[in-house]
Coordinates of C-alpha atoms (C1' of nucleotides) in Angstrom, one line a residue:
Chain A
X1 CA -8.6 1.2 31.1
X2 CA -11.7 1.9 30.6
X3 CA -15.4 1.2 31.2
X4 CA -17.5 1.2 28.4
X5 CA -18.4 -1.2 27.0
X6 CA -17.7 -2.8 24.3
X7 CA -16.1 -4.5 21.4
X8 CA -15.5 -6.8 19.2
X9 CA -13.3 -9.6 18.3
X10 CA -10.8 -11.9 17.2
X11 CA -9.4 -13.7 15.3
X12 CA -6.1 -14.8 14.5
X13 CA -6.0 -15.6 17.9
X14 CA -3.8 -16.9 20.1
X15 CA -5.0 -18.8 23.7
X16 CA -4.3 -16.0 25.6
X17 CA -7.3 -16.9 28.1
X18 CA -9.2 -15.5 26.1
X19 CA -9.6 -16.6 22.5
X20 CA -8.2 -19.5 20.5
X21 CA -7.8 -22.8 22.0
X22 CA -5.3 -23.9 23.2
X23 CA -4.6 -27.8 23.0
X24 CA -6.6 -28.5 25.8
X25 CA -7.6 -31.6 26.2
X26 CA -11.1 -32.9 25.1
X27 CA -11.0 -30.7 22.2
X28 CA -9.0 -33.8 20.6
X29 CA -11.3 -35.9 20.8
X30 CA -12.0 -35.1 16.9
X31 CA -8.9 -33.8 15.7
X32 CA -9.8 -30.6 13.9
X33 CA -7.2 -28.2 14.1
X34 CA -8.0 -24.9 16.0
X35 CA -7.5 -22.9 12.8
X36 CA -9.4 -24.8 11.0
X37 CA -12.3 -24.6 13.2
X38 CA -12.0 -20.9 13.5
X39 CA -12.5 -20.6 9.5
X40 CA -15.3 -22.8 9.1
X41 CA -18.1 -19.9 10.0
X42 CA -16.2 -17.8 7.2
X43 CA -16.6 -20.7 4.5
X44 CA -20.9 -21.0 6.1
X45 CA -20.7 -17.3 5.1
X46 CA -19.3 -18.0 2.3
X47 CA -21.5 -20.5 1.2
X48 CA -24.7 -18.5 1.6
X49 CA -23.6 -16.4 -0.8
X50 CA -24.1 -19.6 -3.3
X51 CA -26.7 -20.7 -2.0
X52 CA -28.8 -17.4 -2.6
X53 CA -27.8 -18.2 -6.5
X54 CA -29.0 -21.4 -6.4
X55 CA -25.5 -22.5 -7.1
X56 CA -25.3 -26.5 -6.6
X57 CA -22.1 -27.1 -6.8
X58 CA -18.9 -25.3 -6.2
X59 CA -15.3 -26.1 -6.8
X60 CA -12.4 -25.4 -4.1
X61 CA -11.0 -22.6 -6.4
X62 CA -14.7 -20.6 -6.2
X63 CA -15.2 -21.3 -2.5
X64 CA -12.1 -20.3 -1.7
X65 CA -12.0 -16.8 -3.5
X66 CA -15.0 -16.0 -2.2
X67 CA -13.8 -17.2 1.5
X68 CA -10.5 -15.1 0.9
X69 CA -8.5 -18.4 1.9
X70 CA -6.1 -20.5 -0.8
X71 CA -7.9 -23.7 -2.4
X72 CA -5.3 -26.0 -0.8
X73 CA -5.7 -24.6 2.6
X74 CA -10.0 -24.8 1.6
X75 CA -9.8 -28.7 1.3
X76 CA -7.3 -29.7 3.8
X77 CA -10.0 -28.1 5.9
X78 CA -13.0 -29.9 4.7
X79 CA -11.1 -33.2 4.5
X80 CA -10.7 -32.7 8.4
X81 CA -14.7 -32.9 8.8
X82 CA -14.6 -36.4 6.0
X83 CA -15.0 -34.4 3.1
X84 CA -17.7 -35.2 0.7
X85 CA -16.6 -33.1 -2.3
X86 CA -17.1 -34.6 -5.7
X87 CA -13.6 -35.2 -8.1
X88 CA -14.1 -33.4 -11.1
X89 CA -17.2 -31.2 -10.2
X90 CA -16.6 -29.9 -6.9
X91 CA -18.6 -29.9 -3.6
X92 CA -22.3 -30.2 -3.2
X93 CA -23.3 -26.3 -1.4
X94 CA -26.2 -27.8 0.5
X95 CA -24.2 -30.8 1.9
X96 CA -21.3 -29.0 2.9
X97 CA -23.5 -26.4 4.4
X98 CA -25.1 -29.5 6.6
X99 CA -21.7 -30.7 7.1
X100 CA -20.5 -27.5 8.8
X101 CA -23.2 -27.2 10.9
X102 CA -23.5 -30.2 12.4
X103 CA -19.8 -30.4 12.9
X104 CA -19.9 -26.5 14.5
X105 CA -23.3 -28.1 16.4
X106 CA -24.9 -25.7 14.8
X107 CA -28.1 -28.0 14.6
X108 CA -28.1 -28.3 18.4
X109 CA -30.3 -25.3 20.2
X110 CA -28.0 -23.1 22.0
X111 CA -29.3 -20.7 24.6
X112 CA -27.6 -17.2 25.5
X113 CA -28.1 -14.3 27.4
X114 CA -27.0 -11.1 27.4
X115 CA -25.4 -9.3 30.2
X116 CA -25.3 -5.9 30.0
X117 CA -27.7 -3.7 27.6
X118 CA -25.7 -0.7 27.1
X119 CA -25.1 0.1 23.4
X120 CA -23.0 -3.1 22.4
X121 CA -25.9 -5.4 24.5
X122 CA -28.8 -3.9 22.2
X123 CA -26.7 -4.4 19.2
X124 CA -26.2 -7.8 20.3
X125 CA -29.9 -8.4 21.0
X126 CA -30.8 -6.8 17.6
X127 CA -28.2 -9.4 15.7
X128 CA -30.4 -11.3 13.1
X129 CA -27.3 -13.7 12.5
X130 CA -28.3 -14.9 15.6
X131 CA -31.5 -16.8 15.2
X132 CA -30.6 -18.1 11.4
X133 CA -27.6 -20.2 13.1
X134 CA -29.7 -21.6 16.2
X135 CA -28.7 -19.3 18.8
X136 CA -31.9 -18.3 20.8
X137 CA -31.6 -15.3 23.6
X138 CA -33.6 -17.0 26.4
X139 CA -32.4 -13.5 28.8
X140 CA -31.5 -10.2 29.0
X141 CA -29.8 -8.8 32.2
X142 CA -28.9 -5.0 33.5
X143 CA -28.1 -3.4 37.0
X144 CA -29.4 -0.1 35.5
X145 CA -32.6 0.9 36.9
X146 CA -33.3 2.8 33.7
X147 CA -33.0 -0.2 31.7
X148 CA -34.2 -2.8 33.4
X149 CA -38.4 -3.5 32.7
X150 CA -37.6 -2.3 29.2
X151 CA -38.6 -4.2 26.0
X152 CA -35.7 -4.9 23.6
X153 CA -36.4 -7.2 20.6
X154 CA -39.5 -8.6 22.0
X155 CA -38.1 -9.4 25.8
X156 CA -37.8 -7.9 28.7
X157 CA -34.5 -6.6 30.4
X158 CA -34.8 -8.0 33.8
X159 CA -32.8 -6.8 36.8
X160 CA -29.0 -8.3 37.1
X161 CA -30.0 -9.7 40.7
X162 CA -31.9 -12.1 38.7
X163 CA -29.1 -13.4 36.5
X164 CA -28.9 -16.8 39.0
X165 CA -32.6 -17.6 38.4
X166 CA -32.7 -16.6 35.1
X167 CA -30.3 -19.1 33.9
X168 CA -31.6 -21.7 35.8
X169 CA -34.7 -21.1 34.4
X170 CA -34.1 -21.6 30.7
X171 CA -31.1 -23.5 31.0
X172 CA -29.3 -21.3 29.1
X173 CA -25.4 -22.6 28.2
X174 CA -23.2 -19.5 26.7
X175 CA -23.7 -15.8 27.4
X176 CA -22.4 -12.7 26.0
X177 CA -20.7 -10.1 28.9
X178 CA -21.1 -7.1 27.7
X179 CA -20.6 -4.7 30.6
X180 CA -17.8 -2.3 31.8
X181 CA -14.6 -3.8 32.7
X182 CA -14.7 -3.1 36.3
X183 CA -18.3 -5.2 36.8
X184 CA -17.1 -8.3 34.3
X185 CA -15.1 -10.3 36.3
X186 CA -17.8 -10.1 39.5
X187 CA -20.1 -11.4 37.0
X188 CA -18.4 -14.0 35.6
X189 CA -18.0 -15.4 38.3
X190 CA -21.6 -15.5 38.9
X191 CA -22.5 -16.8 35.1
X192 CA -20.3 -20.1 35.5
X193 CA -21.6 -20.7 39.3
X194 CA -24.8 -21.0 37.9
X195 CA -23.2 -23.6 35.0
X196 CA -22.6 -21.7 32.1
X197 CA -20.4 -23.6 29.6
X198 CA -19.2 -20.4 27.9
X199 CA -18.8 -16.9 27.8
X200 CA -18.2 -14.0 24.8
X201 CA -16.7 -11.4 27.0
X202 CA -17.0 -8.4 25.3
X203 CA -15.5 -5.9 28.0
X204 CA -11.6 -4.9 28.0
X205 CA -10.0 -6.8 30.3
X206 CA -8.6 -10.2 31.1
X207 CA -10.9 -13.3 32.9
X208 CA -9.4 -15.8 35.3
X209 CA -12.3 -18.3 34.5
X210 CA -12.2 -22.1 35.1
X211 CA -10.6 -24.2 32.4
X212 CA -14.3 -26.5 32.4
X213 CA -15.8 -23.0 30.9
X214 CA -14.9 -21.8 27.6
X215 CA -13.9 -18.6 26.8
X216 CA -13.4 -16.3 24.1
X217 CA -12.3 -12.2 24.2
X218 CA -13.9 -9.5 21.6
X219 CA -12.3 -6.5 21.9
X220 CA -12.3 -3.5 20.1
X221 CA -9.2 -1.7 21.2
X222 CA -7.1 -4.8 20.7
X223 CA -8.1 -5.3 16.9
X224 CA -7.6 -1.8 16.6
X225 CA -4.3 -1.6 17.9
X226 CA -3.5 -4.6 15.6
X227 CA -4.9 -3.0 12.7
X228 CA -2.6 0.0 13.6
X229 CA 0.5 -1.8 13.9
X230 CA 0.0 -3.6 10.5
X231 CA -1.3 0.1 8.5
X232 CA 1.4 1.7 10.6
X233 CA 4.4 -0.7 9.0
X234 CA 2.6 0.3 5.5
X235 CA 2.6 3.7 6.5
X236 CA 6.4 3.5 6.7
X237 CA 6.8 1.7 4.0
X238 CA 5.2 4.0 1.6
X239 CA 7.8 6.5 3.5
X240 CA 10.6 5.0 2.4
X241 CA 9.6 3.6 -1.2
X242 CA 8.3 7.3 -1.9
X243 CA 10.0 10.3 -0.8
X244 CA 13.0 9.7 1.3
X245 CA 12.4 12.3 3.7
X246 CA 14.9 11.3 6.4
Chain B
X1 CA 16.1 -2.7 17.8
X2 CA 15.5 0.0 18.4
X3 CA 13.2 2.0 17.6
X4 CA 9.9 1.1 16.7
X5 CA 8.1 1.5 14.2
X6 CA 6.1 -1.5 13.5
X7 CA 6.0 -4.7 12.4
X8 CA 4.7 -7.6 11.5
X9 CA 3.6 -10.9 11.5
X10 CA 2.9 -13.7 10.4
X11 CA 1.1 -16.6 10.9
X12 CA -1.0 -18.0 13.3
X13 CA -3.9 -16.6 11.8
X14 CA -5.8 -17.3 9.2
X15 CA -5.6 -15.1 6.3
X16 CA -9.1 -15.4 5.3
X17 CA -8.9 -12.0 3.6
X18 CA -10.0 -10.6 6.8
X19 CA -7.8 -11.0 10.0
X20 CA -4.8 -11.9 10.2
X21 CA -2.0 -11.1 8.0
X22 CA -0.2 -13.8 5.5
X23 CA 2.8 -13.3 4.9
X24 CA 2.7 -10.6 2.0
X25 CA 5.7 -8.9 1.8
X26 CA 6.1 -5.6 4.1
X27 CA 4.9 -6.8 7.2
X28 CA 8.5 -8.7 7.0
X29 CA 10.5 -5.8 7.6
X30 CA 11.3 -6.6 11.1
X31 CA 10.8 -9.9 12.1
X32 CA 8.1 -9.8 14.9
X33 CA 6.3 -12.4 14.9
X34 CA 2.1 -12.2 13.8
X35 CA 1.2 -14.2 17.1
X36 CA 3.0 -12.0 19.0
X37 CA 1.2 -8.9 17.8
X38 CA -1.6 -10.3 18.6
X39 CA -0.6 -9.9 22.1
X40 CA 1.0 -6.9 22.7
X41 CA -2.3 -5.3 23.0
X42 CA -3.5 -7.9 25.9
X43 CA 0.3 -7.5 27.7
X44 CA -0.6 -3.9 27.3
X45 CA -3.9 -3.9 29.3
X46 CA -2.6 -6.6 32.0
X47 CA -0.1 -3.8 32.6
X48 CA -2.3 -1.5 33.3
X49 CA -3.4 -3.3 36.7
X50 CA 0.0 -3.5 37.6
X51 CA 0.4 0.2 36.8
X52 CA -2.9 0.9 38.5
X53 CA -1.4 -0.5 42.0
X54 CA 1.5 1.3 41.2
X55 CA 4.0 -1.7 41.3
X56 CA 6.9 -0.6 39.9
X57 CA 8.3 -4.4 38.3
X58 CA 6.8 -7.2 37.0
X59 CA 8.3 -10.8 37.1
X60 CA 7.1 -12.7 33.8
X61 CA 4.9 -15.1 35.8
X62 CA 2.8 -12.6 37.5
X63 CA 2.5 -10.6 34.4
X64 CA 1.7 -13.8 32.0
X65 CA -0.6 -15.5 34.7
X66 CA -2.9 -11.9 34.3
X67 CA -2.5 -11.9 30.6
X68 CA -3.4 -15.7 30.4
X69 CA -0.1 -17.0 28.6
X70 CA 2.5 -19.1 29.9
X71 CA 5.6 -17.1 31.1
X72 CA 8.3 -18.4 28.9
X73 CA 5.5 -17.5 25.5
X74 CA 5.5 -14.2 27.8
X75 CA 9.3 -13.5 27.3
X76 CA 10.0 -14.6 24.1
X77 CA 7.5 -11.9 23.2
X78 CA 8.9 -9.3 24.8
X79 CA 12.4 -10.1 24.0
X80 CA 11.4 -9.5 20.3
X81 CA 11.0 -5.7 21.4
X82 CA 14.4 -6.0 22.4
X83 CA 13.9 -6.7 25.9
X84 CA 14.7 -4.4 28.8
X85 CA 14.2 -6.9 32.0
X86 CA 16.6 -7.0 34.7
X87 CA 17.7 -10.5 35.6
X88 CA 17.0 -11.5 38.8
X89 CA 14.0 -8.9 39.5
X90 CA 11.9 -8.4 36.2
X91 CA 10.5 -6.2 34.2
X92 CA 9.5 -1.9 34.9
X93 CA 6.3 -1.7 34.4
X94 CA 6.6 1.7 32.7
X95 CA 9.0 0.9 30.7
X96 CA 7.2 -2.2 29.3
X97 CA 4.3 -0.2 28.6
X98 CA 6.4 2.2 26.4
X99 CA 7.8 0.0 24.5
X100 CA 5.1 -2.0 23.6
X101 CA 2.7 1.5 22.6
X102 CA 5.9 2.3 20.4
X103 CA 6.0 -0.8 18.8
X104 CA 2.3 -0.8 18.6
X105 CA 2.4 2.8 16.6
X106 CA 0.0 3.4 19.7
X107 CA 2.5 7.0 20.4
X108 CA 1.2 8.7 16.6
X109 CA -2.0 10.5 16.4
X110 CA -4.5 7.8 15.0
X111 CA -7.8 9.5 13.1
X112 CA -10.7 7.2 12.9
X113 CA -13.9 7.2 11.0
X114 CA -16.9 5.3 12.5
X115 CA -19.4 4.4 9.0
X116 CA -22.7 3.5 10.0
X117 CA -24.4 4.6 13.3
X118 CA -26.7 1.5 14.6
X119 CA -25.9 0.5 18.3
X120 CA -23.1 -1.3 17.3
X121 CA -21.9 2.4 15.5
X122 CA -22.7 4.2 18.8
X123 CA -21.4 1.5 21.0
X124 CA -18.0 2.3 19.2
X125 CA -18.2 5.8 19.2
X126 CA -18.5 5.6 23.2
X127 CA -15.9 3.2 23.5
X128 CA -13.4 5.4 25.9
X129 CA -10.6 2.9 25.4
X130 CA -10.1 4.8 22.2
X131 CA -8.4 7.9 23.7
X132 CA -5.9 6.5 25.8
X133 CA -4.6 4.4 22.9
X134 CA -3.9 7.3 20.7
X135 CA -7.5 7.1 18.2
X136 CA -9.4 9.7 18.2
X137 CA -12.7 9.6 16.1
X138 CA -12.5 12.5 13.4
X139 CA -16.3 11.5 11.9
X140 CA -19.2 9.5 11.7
X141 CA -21.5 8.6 9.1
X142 CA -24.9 7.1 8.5
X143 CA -27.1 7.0 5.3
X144 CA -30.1 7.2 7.8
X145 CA -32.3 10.6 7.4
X146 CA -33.0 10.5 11.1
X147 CA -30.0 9.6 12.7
X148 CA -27.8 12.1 10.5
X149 CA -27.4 15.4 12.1
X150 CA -27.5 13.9 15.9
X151 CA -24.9 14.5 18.2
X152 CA -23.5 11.5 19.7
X153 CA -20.5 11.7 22.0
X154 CA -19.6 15.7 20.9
X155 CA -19.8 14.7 17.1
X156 CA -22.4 15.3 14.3
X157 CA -23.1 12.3 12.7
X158 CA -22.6 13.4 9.0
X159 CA -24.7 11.9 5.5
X160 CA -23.0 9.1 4.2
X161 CA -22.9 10.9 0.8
X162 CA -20.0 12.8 2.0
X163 CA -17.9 10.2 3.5
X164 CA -14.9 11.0 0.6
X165 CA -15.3 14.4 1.6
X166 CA -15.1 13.9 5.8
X167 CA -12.0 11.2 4.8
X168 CA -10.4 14.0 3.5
X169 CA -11.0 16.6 5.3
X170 CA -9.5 14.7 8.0
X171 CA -7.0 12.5 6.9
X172 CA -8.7 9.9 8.4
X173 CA -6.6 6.4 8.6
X174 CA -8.4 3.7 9.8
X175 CA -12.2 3.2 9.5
X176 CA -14.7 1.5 11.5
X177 CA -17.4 -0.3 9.2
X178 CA -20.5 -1.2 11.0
X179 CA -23.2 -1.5 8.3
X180 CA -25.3 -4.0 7.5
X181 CA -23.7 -6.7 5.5
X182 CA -24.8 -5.8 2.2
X183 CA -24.0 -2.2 2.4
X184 CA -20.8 -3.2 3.6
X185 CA -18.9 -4.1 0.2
X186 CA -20.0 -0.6 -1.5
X187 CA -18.6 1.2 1.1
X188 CA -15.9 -0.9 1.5
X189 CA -14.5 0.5 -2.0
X190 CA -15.9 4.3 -1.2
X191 CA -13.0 4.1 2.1
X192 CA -10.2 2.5 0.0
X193 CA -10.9 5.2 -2.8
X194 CA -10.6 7.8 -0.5
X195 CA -7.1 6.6 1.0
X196 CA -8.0 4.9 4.0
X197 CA -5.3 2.9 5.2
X198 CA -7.0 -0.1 7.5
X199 CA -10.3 -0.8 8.0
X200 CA -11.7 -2.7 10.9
X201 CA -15.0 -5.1 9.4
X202 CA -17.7 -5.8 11.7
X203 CA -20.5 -6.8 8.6
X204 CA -20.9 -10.2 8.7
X205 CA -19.5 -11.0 5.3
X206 CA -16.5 -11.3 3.3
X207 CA -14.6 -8.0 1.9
X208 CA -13.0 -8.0 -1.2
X209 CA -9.9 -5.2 -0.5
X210 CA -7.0 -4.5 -2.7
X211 CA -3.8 -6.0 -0.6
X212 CA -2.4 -2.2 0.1
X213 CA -4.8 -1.8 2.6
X214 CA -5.3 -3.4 5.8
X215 CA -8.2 -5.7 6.7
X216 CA -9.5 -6.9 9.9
X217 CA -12.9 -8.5 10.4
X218 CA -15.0 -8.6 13.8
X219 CA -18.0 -10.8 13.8
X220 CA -19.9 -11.7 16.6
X221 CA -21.4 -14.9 14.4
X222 CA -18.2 -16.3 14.0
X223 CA -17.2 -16.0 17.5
X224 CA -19.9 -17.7 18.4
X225 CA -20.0 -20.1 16.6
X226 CA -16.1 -21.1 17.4
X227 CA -17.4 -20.5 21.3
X228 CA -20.3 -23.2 20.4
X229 CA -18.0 -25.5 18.8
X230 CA -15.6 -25.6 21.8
X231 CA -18.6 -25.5 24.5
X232 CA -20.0 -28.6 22.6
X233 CA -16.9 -30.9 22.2
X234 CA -16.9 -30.2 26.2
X235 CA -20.8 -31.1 26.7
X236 CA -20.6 -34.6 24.8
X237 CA -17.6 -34.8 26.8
X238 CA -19.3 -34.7 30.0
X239 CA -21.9 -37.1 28.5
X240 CA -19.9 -39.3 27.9
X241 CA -17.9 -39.3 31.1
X242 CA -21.0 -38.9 33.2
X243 CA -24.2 -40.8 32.5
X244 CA -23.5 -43.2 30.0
X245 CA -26.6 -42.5 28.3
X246 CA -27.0 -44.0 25.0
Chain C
dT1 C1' 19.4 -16.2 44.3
dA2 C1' 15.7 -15.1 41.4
dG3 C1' 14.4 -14.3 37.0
dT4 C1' 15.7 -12.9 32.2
dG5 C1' 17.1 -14.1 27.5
dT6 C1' 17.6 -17.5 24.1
dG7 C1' 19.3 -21.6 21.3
dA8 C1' 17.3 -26.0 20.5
dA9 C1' 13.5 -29.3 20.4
dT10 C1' 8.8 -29.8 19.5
dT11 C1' 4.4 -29.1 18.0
dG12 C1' 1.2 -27.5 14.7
dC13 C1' -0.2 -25.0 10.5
dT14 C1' 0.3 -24.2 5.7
dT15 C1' 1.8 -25.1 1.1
dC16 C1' 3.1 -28.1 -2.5
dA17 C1' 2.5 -31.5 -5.8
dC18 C1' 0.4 -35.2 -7.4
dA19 C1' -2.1 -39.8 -7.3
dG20 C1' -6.7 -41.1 -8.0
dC21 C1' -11.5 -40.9 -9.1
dA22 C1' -16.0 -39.2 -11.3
Chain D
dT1 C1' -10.3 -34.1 -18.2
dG2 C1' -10.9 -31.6 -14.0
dC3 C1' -10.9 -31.3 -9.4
dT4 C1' -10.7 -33.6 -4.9
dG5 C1' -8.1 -35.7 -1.2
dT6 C1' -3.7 -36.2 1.0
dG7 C1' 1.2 -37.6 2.0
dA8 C1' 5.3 -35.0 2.5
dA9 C1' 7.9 -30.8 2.7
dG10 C1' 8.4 -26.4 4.6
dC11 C1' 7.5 -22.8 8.0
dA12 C1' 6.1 -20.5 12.0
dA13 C1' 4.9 -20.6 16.8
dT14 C1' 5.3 -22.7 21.2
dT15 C1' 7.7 -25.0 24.8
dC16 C1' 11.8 -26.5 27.1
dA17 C1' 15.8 -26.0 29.6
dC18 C1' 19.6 -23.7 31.0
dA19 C1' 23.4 -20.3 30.7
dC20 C1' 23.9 -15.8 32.4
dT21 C1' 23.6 -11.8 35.1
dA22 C1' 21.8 -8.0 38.4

DNA sequence: TAGTGTGAATTGCTTCACAGCA
DNA sequence: TGCTGTGAAGCAATTCACACTA
């Protein structure tokens, strides 16, 4: 399939190499369910939204709504993380916002580069989510002449040859592949023998990447064929509810 | 079963009004399984390499050890397309990879609409794994004065003000939402007013959507931050194992 | 003989319902 | 009184193990 490069991401996932964890090992050392974990960036979100109100306090009920999650399934999560919610009033939007962070070590600095500047790398670079999470991009790699020496977002796009150097340079610990499928499993390789601890690959394929180095797949065609599936049974649905056309 | 419409899901996922589907009521029709949707689409590329080499079968440990899974997840999935292995040698490749597309709705004529042209927006109108799944991208919109009326890959990207009017035009299905976040919700109501039946979220925020229509939400933020979380547990890890340092 | 297909066991997630506290 | 925190119940998904067959 394909080149190009791009896409997107996950969610419900499953381990498939790729997304979701698996039960592997130290992530037990705290207990917090894999689903869990993977909704705690949606209740952050969520909680900005509050926060930009001024709202102090919110309730499960609110939180939830506004999460698109059920209240019961809302505090089972937060209990995981030692919950510090408030009977009768609710939870306190600034604590739980510290809470989350620290527990998604969010207050740590974590520096990423990007590999590949096509399209999807700029739009990466150009993510303001970014920064306001403490995510810093300490490097910017391309193999296209065309590209590389360019500015984007205040760095330079230096040549992929580099990519070694670069990373030992700044140290930096995840990176986002965002190049053709053909060229992502060569460089892959390359990001975790320089010590990467973990890798966004955005391209269209499947990584064989050491268990030590974590791992999550984006991609666009599989969230849209999933999307497909589900509008496709509604699609049929509607068919037969409707007009009975055999 | 036999013949394939669609399906299903249910559960691994979170429901967070974004991914994932709960358990509302179509999606039961026939029982396949959420997690197993989830991946067809990744079977679907592993096949691909095989196809590429042109092998002709497929045991399920060569296929799941490409696709990341464990081989007995691998044919429990399969066998809930109604399996067509042969004991004793495996699976045809070709075969697979029909049955799966069916199942996927991947063999009907998807139209697309990509809303909001940034990098991300062109990024996805490049993508060329669109084609060979069956989408095929029938517009694109900005509300940007100087981006509307460019070509980009064949197309003319069209004012945003008539987005009811390109939906349909076109009979557009599925959209592709990549606006800023707080553009996103408006819009968001535009598509599901104009018929759109799925849309594919890649605004950092929440949608509110009525339940008739599909969600799915891609966010890079979240990904990383569930890639952080993982990457962490696995640095205090090696802390701890390490250098004992206080 | 090699490898699928699947019941049964297991694990993990979600939902319920309510005790307990501010 | 209102809302959190959580045991317990209920489900869904994963894993196991093996009967079965090309």
């Amino acid at each position: 399939m394909s080149q190009p490069e791009y896409a997107e991401l996950p969610a419900v996932d499953t381990h498939p190499h790729g997304n979701a964890a698996d039960g592997s090992g130290i992530d037990e050392i705290r207990g917090i369910p894999d689903a869990t974990v993977a909704r705690l960036p949606v209740y952050l979100q969520a909680l900005g939204t509050f926060a930009a109100t001024d709202t102090e306090t919110v309730s499960s009920e609110d939180l939830a709504e506004l999460a698109g999650v059920g209240a019961a399934k809302l505090r089972k999560d937060l209990s995981y993380l030692g919950s510090y919610g408030t009977r009768g009033v609710g939870y306190s939007v600034a604590r739980l916002v510290t809470q989350i962070s620290e527990t998604l070590g969010l207050t740590l600095d974590w520096r990423v580069v990007i590999v590949g500047m096509g399209h999807l790398g700029r739009a990466l670079a150009g993510y303001s989510g970014f920064v306001t999470r403490g995510f810093s991009v300490v490097g910017m790699f391309d193999v296209d002449e065309s590209v590389v020496g360019r500015r984007v977002g205040g760095q330079t796009v230096r040549d992929a040859a580099e990519l070694e150097a670069g990373i030992g340079e700044t140290s930096a610990q995840l990176a986002l592949l965002a190049v053709p499928a053909d060229a992502a499993q060569g460089l892959a390789d390359r990001l975790v023998a320089s010590g990467i601890h973990g890798i966004l690959n955005f391209a269209p394929c499947v990584l064989q990447i050491p268990a030590h180095v974590q791992l999550r797949r984006v991609d666009l065609a599989t969230e849209l064929q999933i999307l497909a599936f589900h509008a496709g049974r509604r699609e049929a649905a509607d068919l037969l509810a409707g007009k009975v056309s055999s």
